Amino acid sequence: MKKEVRVRFAPSPTGALHIGGVRTALYNYLLARQQGGTMILRIEDTDQTRFVPGAETYIIESLKWAGITIDEGVGVGGPHAPYRQSERKEIYAKYAKQLIEQGDAYYAFDTEEELEQMRERLKAAGAEQQQYNSITRMQMRNSLTLSAEEVNKLMQDGVPYVIRLKVPRKEEIRLNDLIRGWVMVHSSQIDDKVLMKSDGMPTYHLANVVDDYLMKISHVIRGEEWLPSAPFHVLVYKFLGWENEMPQFAHLPLLLKPTGDGKLSKRDADQMGFPIFPMNWSDPKTGELAKGYKESGYLPEALINFLALLGWNPGNDQELFSMDELIQAFSLERINKAGARFDIQKAQWFNQHYLRQQSNEALAKAFVEELQKHNQTCDVAKAEKIMLIMKERITFVKDAWENGKFFFYTPEQYDTAVASKKWNADAVKVISEYATALKSTEVFDATTAKATLENTCVQVGIGSGKIMQALRLALTGMGAGPDLMMIMEIIGKEESILRLQKAINTLTVS
RNA sequence: GGUCCGUUCGUCUAGGGGUUAGGACACCAGAUUUUCAUUCUGGUAACACGGGUUCGAUUCCCGUACGGACUACCA
C-alpha cells in the first residue's frame, strides 16, 4: 500500500528565509499538493545561541506571500504538536536514553579543550581524519572508557556531558536518494556525532530523525548540504528500530552564485544588486535592512515560476507555469543533480511576463501605491490609463514611475541630443500652430489630438513624421516613450498646451 | 587533507550509442513601430579531458581535471 505523502519544511529561525529555502519549501509543497498529501512547517530552534526573534514570523509570512500554504505545523497546529523543536525536549531525551540503554549511544564528558587537543594530536600523527569515532573514542572520557561509578559520580557532580551515537566500526551504510540514486558510505568514515548537547537540547541529527518518524514524514526533501550526514541519520533510524518506516530522501542541488564559485550568499546578492530574501528583513542585531523580492517589485508567481525551474524541468519546452500547473507537472525524478547558477535576468523576464498578465485595475492599484512613496497622488482612472500604455514596456511597476515622471511633472529639462537634432524651425512652426489649434478643440482625447495634429500638419505643409520627435521632446522632455497622443490625453488639454508653449519659449532652434 | 556529490551554448536546461545536439534567458542583426520598448524573423554559441567497450560514443565504464557540499555540543 502506498504511504500517505507527508512532507515538511523545517527551517531554523536564525534569520530571514534565504531564497534557496523558498525553493526547498516550494518543492516540498508541490509534491504534497500533487499527491494530495500534507505540507508541514516545523521550526528547528534547537540552537538557542543562534535564535533570532522575529525570524519565525518572517518565515511564515514569506511562505504565505509566495503562495506556499501550510497544512500542519507552527502557526496552524495539528495532531503532532508541538511543531517547535524547543518544545519537544523530553521526547528527544526519551529516545536518547533508549539508545544509551541499548548500547548504541554513550555519555561523553570531554571538554571543548580536550576535543581540541584530540584533533591536534591526530593531525600531528598524520591521521586522515580528526574525528571522534570508533577508534578515538576509546581514548576519551566517556561512559565507554569510564567505570559505571565514575560516570555516576561525574553526573552527580553536575559535570556537563553530551550523548554521542556509537557508530559501528565496520558497516556499509546505503541509502537510496530519489535524486542521486544509491549512495554508499562506510561507517568508518562517520564520526560519533553528538545527539544531545550539554544544555539538554538535541542536535539536528537526533531531532530531525525523531520528528520525521513521529510526524510520519514520507519524504525528506532538503538541500544537498545534508547529503554527507544522511548516512548517519539512516543509522539512527536503524538503531531506533524505525528502518522500515524511514522516509525517502531527496537531496536538492544547491543554488550557486551568478558568477564565480560557491553557493549563493547574501553577499553576492548585495554586490550584484538583487534580493536574497523573499521580503524585507531588518536584522535585529545590526538594524541593517535587506530588501526583499516583494518590495523590489517581484510578483510571487514570477518568483515561484523562476525558482521552480532552477533545478527542475518538466521534460518539454514549457517554461511558463502557474502554481497549479507546477503541481500537475512536478516530479522528484526530474530534479537535476548539478547545482544551478542563479541568474536574476531570467527572474526579471518572468516578472515582465507576469506583470503584463495582470489586469490594468490591479496594476493601477500597485502603481498608486508606488506613487505614494514619491508623495504623488493619482486618481484610479488616470493610473489605469498610464498602466495601459506602460505595461508593455516595464519589468516592474516602479519602472512606470521611473520612466513616466512626465505624467506628473512639466519637463524642466530637455534631452539635449534630441533637441539639437530635432528641434528646428519646421518643428516650432507646427507645434505653435498645433497649440493654437488645440485650444479650440471641444472634446480632447487621443483621437482628437491626433486628428488636430494631422490637420495642422496639412495646413502648414509639413509631414507629421518630421516633427513627432520634437513634439515628444516638448511634451515629455525625452526622446523615447509611449504613444504621444495617449500621453496628451492623460495629462489633459491645458497641460498639453502649456508644455508646447513652454518648449517653444525655452528651447532654441539649432 | 579526507568523505560524499556533480560536469551539454555565457546562464537555466532537453536529449541520448548513429541527431543539422532542441528550447528559454542574455547577446547580435533585420522587419514593424513617428521614437524607445513591445512584437515578429533570423543569427552567434555547448556535450571538460584522457583511456576503454563498440562497426560507431556527447550518451555506457574507468581514470584525470575542475567545481560543489560536508568535515561543530550550527542547522
XYZ file of C-alpha atoms (C1' of nucleotides) in Angstrom:
585
model
C 0.000 0.000 0.000
C 1.184 3.456 -0.869
C 2.150 5.589 2.064
C 0.379 8.872 2.559
C 2.578 11.720 1.413
C 3.642 13.918 4.290
C 6.449 16.384 3.740
C 7.938 19.052 5.896
C 9.785 22.286 5.515
C 11.953 22.658 8.582
C 13.883 25.903 8.770
C 15.862 27.285 11.670
C 14.782 30.647 12.963
C 18.298 32.038 12.764
C 17.454 34.882 10.440
C 15.497 35.652 7.315
C 14.470 32.853 4.997
C 17.003 32.531 2.198
C 15.741 32.329 -1.382
C 17.142 28.796 -1.587
C 14.947 27.918 1.377
C 11.939 29.180 -0.526
C 12.764 26.785 -3.345
C 13.132 23.886 -0.919
C 9.775 24.763 0.603
C 8.278 25.016 -2.880
C 9.421 21.553 -3.952
C 8.030 20.095 -0.747
C 4.779 21.921 -1.300
C 4.457 20.837 -4.927
C 4.859 17.191 -4.030
C 2.386 17.468 -1.183
C -0.266 19.118 -3.332
C 0.227 16.810 -6.261
C -0.091 13.702 -4.156
C -2.936 15.007 -2.057
C -0.554 14.948 0.866
C 0.215 17.199 3.795
C 2.669 20.082 4.000
C 4.136 20.580 7.438
C 6.079 23.502 8.837
C 8.422 22.578 11.645
C 10.671 25.087 13.335
C 14.100 23.720 14.212
C 15.109 26.003 17.022
C 17.397 23.713 18.964
C 20.319 26.123 18.865
C 19.441 28.687 21.478
C 22.554 30.708 20.801
C 21.523 31.452 17.245
C 17.862 32.169 17.845
C 16.720 35.381 16.206
C 13.479 36.970 17.357
C 11.046 37.609 14.565
C 12.564 35.050 12.254
C 9.754 32.553 12.734
C 7.079 35.095 11.900
C 9.126 36.211 8.939
C 9.321 32.666 7.596
C 5.580 32.171 7.933
C 4.801 35.486 6.262
C 7.220 34.834 3.434
C 5.766 31.440 2.625
C 2.333 32.957 2.671
C 3.342 35.668 0.244
C 4.904 33.103 -2.069
C 1.658 31.135 -2.115
C 3.040 28.163 -0.230
C 0.358 27.198 2.231
C 0.973 25.105 5.298
C -1.445 22.381 6.336
C 0.056 21.457 9.646
C 2.695 22.852 11.944
C 3.772 26.061 13.595
C 1.096 28.686 13.136
C -1.665 26.221 12.242
C -1.322 23.368 14.721
C -2.057 19.720 14.063
C -2.114 16.213 15.502
C 1.625 16.060 16.149
C 2.022 19.323 18.027
C 4.141 20.933 19.243
C 5.978 21.662 15.984
C 8.675 23.781 17.530
C 11.593 21.564 18.479
C 12.477 23.565 21.567
C 9.099 22.490 22.951
C 9.808 18.802 22.360
C 12.875 18.380 24.559
C 11.509 15.490 26.646
C 10.663 13.500 23.547
C 14.231 13.588 22.292
C 15.597 12.848 25.737
C 13.483 9.727 25.865
C 14.898 8.348 22.632
C 18.440 9.338 23.532
C 18.007 7.355 26.738
C 16.699 4.412 24.765
C 19.813 4.452 22.608
C 22.024 4.578 25.672
C 20.226 1.628 27.236
C 20.532 -0.360 24.033
C 24.233 0.353 23.999
C 24.019 2.314 20.762
C 24.902 5.623 22.357
C 27.050 6.773 25.253
C 27.742 9.686 27.539
C 30.787 11.802 26.813
C 32.313 14.225 29.292
C 35.094 15.682 27.182
C 35.549 19.408 27.401
C 35.996 21.643 24.425
C 39.730 21.831 25.172
C 40.044 18.075 25.325
C 38.313 17.730 21.993
C 40.599 20.327 20.509
C 43.632 18.512 21.882
C 42.419 15.263 20.390
C 42.106 16.820 16.949
C 45.537 18.340 17.147
C 47.056 15.101 18.313
C 45.501 13.244 15.404
C 46.557 15.881 12.965
C 50.127 15.766 14.238
C 50.095 11.995 13.892
C 49.101 12.430 10.262
C 45.672 10.890 10.596
C 43.467 11.325 7.567
C 40.584 12.493 9.644
C 40.363 14.029 13.051
C 37.162 12.530 14.329
C 35.568 11.286 17.461
C 34.913 7.772 16.176
C 35.113 4.066 16.867
C 38.863 4.271 17.347
C 39.423 7.560 19.086
C 36.512 7.253 21.486
C 38.478 4.721 23.499
C 40.976 7.431 24.408
C 38.348 9.893 25.541
C 36.392 10.450 28.708
C 33.070 8.743 28.166
C 30.846 6.015 29.533
C 32.670 3.508 27.358
C 36.042 4.134 28.948
C 34.966 5.164 32.420
C 33.558 2.802 35.022
C 29.901 2.991 35.944
C 30.842 4.502 39.308
C 32.927 7.207 37.717
C 30.146 8.053 35.298
C 27.635 8.252 38.127
C 29.939 10.443 40.143
C 30.522 12.849 37.284
C 26.826 13.128 36.620
C 26.013 13.665 40.277
C 28.638 16.377 40.407
C 26.868 18.107 37.575
C 29.711 17.780 35.111
C 28.333 18.663 31.688
C 28.026 15.816 29.235
C 26.721 15.067 25.768
C 25.286 11.907 24.291
C 27.023 10.526 21.227
C 25.947 7.800 18.851
C 28.151 4.727 18.907
C 28.755 4.374 15.208
C 29.709 0.805 14.295
C 33.233 0.285 13.162
C 32.736 -1.742 10.034
C 29.481 -1.384 8.252
C 28.431 -0.359 4.782
C 25.634 2.174 5.024
C 23.482 2.577 1.959
C 20.757 4.975 1.153
C 18.687 5.348 -1.962
C 18.312 9.025 -2.694
C 15.431 9.820 -5.023
C 17.566 12.300 -6.920
C 21.026 10.789 -6.721
C 20.422 7.069 -6.573
C 22.325 4.780 -4.258
C 24.819 6.490 -2.007
C 27.158 4.261 -0.059
C 29.370 5.242 2.840
C 31.471 3.122 5.109
C 30.745 3.633 8.787
C 34.450 4.132 9.496
C 34.111 7.455 7.711
C 31.375 8.630 10.010
C 32.067 10.189 13.368
C 30.216 9.668 16.628
C 28.092 12.736 16.247
C 26.542 14.389 19.245
C 22.861 13.538 19.681
C 22.127 15.508 22.841
C 24.008 18.651 23.717
C 25.118 19.530 27.220
C 22.298 22.057 27.524
C 19.767 19.259 27.181
C 18.797 20.174 23.649
C 19.094 17.659 20.849
C 21.207 18.314 17.785
C 19.687 18.394 14.338
C 20.703 14.804 13.777
C 18.556 13.425 16.568
C 15.653 15.869 16.493
C 15.287 15.526 12.767
C 15.069 11.742 12.796
C 12.786 11.562 15.813
C 10.413 14.190 14.479
C 10.296 12.847 10.957
C 9.407 9.459 12.359
C 6.855 10.717 14.867
C 5.287 13.070 12.356
C 5.105 10.238 9.833
C 7.080 12.098 7.199
C 7.150 10.181 3.923
C 9.705 12.254 2.004
C 12.592 14.282 3.308
C 13.275 16.912 0.664
C 16.137 19.115 1.710
C 19.309 20.773 0.463
C 22.357 18.881 -0.711
C 24.327 20.122 2.279
C 22.631 17.338 4.232
C 23.761 14.542 1.987
C 27.014 13.827 3.863
C 25.179 13.364 7.151
C 22.286 11.386 5.692
C 24.004 8.011 6.251
C 24.339 8.947 9.895
C 20.617 9.595 10.006
C 19.987 6.192 8.463
C 21.984 4.701 11.280
C 19.868 6.480 13.861
C 16.679 5.199 12.224
C 18.115 1.727 12.328
C 19.121 1.834 15.979
C 15.744 3.192 16.949
C 14.112 0.300 15.117
C 12.457 2.510 12.532
C 14.242 1.280 9.463
C 11.042 0.148 7.786
C 9.303 3.466 8.403
C 12.254 5.522 7.243
C 11.218 8.334 4.887
C 12.560 8.563 1.378
C 15.314 11.088 0.849
C 15.666 13.654 -1.891
C 18.693 15.929 -1.667
C 18.269 19.026 -3.775
C 21.048 20.652 -5.807
C 22.263 23.943 -4.434
C 21.728 27.432 -5.769
C 25.062 28.805 -6.919
C 26.476 32.305 -7.291
C 25.745 34.034 -10.621
C 29.469 34.273 -11.308
C 32.484 32.655 -9.738
C 32.413 29.701 -7.419
C 30.375 28.647 -4.461
C 26.858 28.707 -3.254
C 24.679 31.744 -3.439
C 25.134 34.049 -0.487
C 23.687 37.312 0.709
C 26.984 38.980 -0.109
C 26.738 38.014 -3.775
C 23.190 39.223 -3.983
C 24.085 42.541 -2.392
C 27.032 43.000 -4.701
C 25.052 42.264 -7.825
C 22.078 44.254 -6.667
C 19.347 41.679 -6.301
C 17.443 40.469 -3.248
C 18.273 37.278 -1.398
C 15.228 37.278 0.862
C 11.586 36.976 -0.175
C 10.537 40.027 1.813
C 12.203 42.964 3.502
C 14.208 41.931 6.525
C 15.758 44.173 9.066
C 18.396 42.434 11.078
C 17.533 42.884 14.766
C 21.195 42.894 15.711
C 22.685 45.251 13.149
C 19.495 47.073 12.250
C 20.516 46.682 8.634
C 17.636 46.456 6.178
C 17.809 43.886 3.397
C 15.367 44.460 0.594
C 13.081 41.593 -0.369
C 11.723 40.327 -3.657
C 8.288 41.516 -2.704
C 9.348 45.066 -2.033
C 11.577 45.101 -5.112
C 8.505 44.633 -7.227
C 8.616 40.931 -7.995
C 5.294 39.192 -8.342
C 5.082 35.972 -6.307
C 4.025 33.967 -9.363
C 7.134 35.165 -11.210
C 9.445 34.241 -8.359
C 7.825 30.835 -7.969
C 7.987 30.068 -11.688
C 11.632 31.125 -11.793
C 12.605 29.151 -8.695
C 10.749 26.039 -9.794
C 12.777 25.852 -12.989
C 16.077 26.289 -11.186
C 16.924 22.634 -10.807
C 13.749 21.087 -12.116
C 12.193 20.881 -15.573
C 9.079 19.282 -16.991
C 10.908 17.403 -19.753
C 9.415 19.515 -22.509
C 9.746 23.109 -23.696
C 7.172 24.638 -21.409
C 8.622 27.420 -19.270
C 5.591 29.293 -18.050
C 3.839 27.624 -15.155
C 1.177 28.745 -12.769
C 1.322 27.194 -9.319
C -1.443 24.788 -10.334
C 0.427 23.776 -13.453
C 3.568 23.216 -11.410
C 1.614 20.987 -9.050
C 0.420 18.978 -12.037
C 3.791 18.667 -13.741
C 6.164 18.318 -10.802
C 8.125 15.187 -10.122
C 11.120 14.470 -7.934
C 12.621 12.310 -10.679
C 13.057 15.324 -12.924
C 15.090 17.304 -10.425
C 18.647 17.866 -11.593
C 21.723 16.653 -9.814
C 24.020 19.577 -10.500
C 23.825 22.936 -8.765
C 22.113 25.775 -10.588
C 23.598 29.213 -11.091
C 21.291 31.966 -10.038
C 20.501 34.247 -12.984
C 18.468 37.255 -11.944
C 17.882 38.261 -15.565
C 15.670 35.274 -16.052
C 13.724 36.198 -12.958
C 13.194 39.645 -14.427
C 11.951 38.152 -17.660
C 9.397 36.120 -15.721
C 8.348 39.227 -13.851
C 7.849 41.153 -17.059
C 5.703 38.336 -18.345
C 3.524 38.049 -15.265
C 3.228 41.794 -14.909
C 1.654 42.004 -18.347
C -0.816 39.346 -17.453
C -2.164 41.462 -14.653
C -5.307 43.498 -15.239
C -4.994 47.242 -15.652
C -7.019 47.630 -12.482
C -4.587 45.570 -10.437
C -1.595 47.327 -11.956
C -3.160 50.718 -11.374
C -3.631 49.871 -7.734
C 0.002 48.869 -7.389
C 1.034 51.974 -9.286
C -0.905 54.269 -6.972
C 0.872 52.626 -4.039
C 4.202 53.165 -5.732
C 3.335 56.805 -6.312
C 2.618 57.303 -2.642
C 6.251 56.516 -1.946
C 7.108 59.540 -4.033
C 4.460 61.762 -2.435
C 2.444 61.666 -5.562
C -1.289 61.174 -5.825
C -3.197 59.950 -8.802
C -6.808 59.046 -9.388
C -7.554 55.493 -10.428
C -8.790 56.370 -13.908
C -5.548 58.136 -14.722
C -3.452 55.358 -13.183
C -5.251 52.800 -15.297
C -4.610 54.767 -18.454
C -0.950 55.088 -17.581
C -0.629 51.378 -16.931
C -2.426 50.621 -20.172
C 0.281 52.304 -22.210
C 3.205 51.492 -19.896
C 2.654 47.841 -19.077
C 4.226 46.575 -22.297
C 7.423 48.466 -21.621
C 8.191 47.775 -17.986
C 9.502 44.934 -15.858
C 8.400 46.296 -12.505
C 5.567 48.640 -11.569
C 8.127 51.076 -10.231
C 9.550 51.373 -13.762
C 6.356 53.135 -14.750
C 7.213 55.855 -12.275
C 10.887 55.997 -13.212
C 10.140 56.224 -16.920
C 6.927 58.148 -16.663
C 7.552 61.094 -14.397
C 6.353 63.331 -17.205
C 2.841 62.154 -16.448
C 3.132 64.192 -13.279
C 5.631 66.930 -13.973
C 6.067 69.519 -16.689
C 9.545 68.914 -18.088
C 12.222 71.083 -16.507
C 14.946 69.851 -18.767
C 15.012 68.587 -22.300
C 17.181 65.855 -23.759
C 19.882 67.921 -25.426
C 20.834 65.336 -28.017
C 17.285 65.117 -29.287
C 16.858 68.882 -29.065
C 19.859 69.644 -31.217
C 18.784 67.104 -33.789
C 15.056 67.552 -33.993
C 14.161 70.988 -32.650
C 14.143 73.055 -35.831
C 12.180 75.872 -37.431
C 9.678 73.497 -39.034
C 9.000 71.828 -35.731
C 8.465 75.119 -33.937
C 6.104 76.245 -36.652
C 3.952 73.118 -36.485
C 3.991 72.956 -32.712
C 2.955 76.547 -32.205
C 0.159 76.160 -34.741
C -0.803 72.918 -33.059
C -1.003 74.586 -29.658
C -3.334 77.189 -31.093
C -5.468 74.597 -32.820
C -5.748 72.533 -29.640
C -7.191 75.452 -27.736
C -10.311 75.418 -29.839
C -10.957 71.688 -29.589
C -14.084 70.863 -27.681
C -13.549 67.235 -26.962
C -9.956 66.434 -26.014
C -8.640 62.929 -26.181
C -6.054 60.904 -28.048
C -8.234 60.653 -31.138
C -8.985 64.341 -31.453
C -5.416 65.263 -30.555
C -4.253 63.122 -33.416
C -6.814 64.462 -35.879
C -5.909 68.012 -34.912
C -2.225 67.304 -35.396
C -2.798 65.845 -38.835
C -4.885 68.835 -39.775
C -2.241 71.247 -38.590
C 0.453 69.420 -40.499
C -1.549 69.540 -43.708
C -2.196 73.259 -43.285
C 1.418 74.067 -42.543
C 2.571 71.687 -45.234
C 4.967 69.656 -43.159
C 4.730 65.904 -42.695
C 3.884 64.812 -39.160
C 6.708 62.306 -39.194
C 9.226 65.136 -39.315
C 8.084 66.796 -36.147
C 6.942 63.936 -33.908
C 10.246 63.707 -32.112
C 10.214 67.404 -31.416
C 6.655 67.166 -30.181
C 7.646 64.319 -27.878
C 10.507 66.394 -26.593
C 8.189 69.296 -25.852
C 5.707 67.102 -24.024
C 7.995 64.773 -22.108
C 11.488 66.214 -22.297
C 12.652 62.871 -23.604
C 13.331 61.275 -26.953
C 11.573 57.997 -26.320
C 8.416 56.795 -24.685
C 4.880 55.531 -25.186
C 2.246 56.812 -27.573
C 2.227 60.596 -27.601
C -1.444 61.085 -28.222
C -2.292 58.953 -25.207
C 0.174 60.948 -23.145
C -1.661 64.122 -24.134
C -4.985 62.601 -23.250
C -3.655 61.598 -19.846
C -2.055 64.916 -18.941
C -5.005 66.848 -20.370
C -5.651 69.696 -22.719
C -4.449 72.586 -20.581
C -1.237 70.904 -19.544
C -0.506 69.768 -23.102
C -0.863 73.256 -24.489
C 1.182 74.666 -21.643
C 4.005 72.246 -22.311
C 4.048 73.044 -26.010
C 4.302 76.729 -25.286
C 6.915 76.257 -22.650
C 9.091 74.265 -25.027
C 8.773 76.926 -27.687
C 9.836 79.573 -25.200
C 12.623 77.514 -23.663
C 14.300 75.674 -26.488
C 16.416 77.440 -29.075
C 16.308 76.447 -32.696
C 19.523 74.916 -33.836
C 43.750 16.789 3.525
C 39.530 13.159 3.944
C 34.381 11.644 2.633
C 30.306 12.351 -0.495
C 28.025 14.718 -4.819
C 28.437 16.735 -9.551
C 30.223 18.423 -15.017
C 25.683 19.730 -22.550
C 25.736 27.016 -25.589
C 27.681 32.995 -21.120
C 23.186 31.184 -17.873
C 18.821 27.638 -16.953
C 18.207 23.180 -19.428
C 16.164 18.954 -23.279
C 18.177 14.789 -25.374
C 20.535 10.209 -25.709
C 25.017 4.583 -28.713
C 24.258 6.685 -35.340
C 20.622 13.863 -34.273
C 21.921 19.675 -38.863
C 22.669 18.190 -30.367
C 16.491 21.101 -29.365
C 14.220 25.139 -26.242
C 14.399 29.503 -22.909
C 17.099 33.907 -20.811
C 21.001 37.088 -22.262
C 23.544 38.954 -26.589
C 23.736 40.476 -32.007
C 21.151 41.608 -36.745
C 16.754 42.582 -39.740
C 11.398 43.827 -40.017
C 7.344 46.520 -37.737
C 6.754 50.982 -34.620
C 6.784 58.817 -35.912
C 10.833 57.409 -31.109
C 12.051 53.852 -27.389
C 10.076 49.439 -25.589
C 6.931 45.511 -27.201
C 6.126 42.029 -31.169
C 7.944 39.120 -35.325
C 12.038 36.857 -38.166
C 16.942 35.371 -38.250
C 21.912 34.724 -36.051
C 26.362 33.757 -32.758
C 27.128 29.983 -29.115
C 27.782 23.744 -25.812
C 28.476 17.697 -24.994
C 35.597 19.303 -19.532
C 39.877 15.993 -20.845
C 42.190 11.030 -21.499
C 41.548 5.953 -21.880
C 38.462 1.789 -22.699
C 33.668 -1.103 -24.542
C 31.604 -0.769 -29.564
C 31.188 -1.056 -36.534
C 30.160 3.671 -34.139
C 30.256 7.376 -28.147
C 28.462 13.545 -26.377
C 25.413 9.286 -24.488
C 27.904 3.173 -21.154
C 32.563 2.026 -17.924
C 37.262 3.643 -15.683
C 40.598 7.400 -14.682
C 42.146 12.709 -14.660
C 40.933 17.680 -14.220
C 37.694 21.114 -12.493
C 33.569 22.596 -9.368
C 30.469 21.990 -5.057
C 28.879 20.242 -0.192
C 30.355 18.298 4.365
C 34.267 17.632 7.798
C 30.977 21.817 15.391
C 27.848 20.391 21.793
C 25.191 25.122 13.798
C 21.356 23.851 11.206
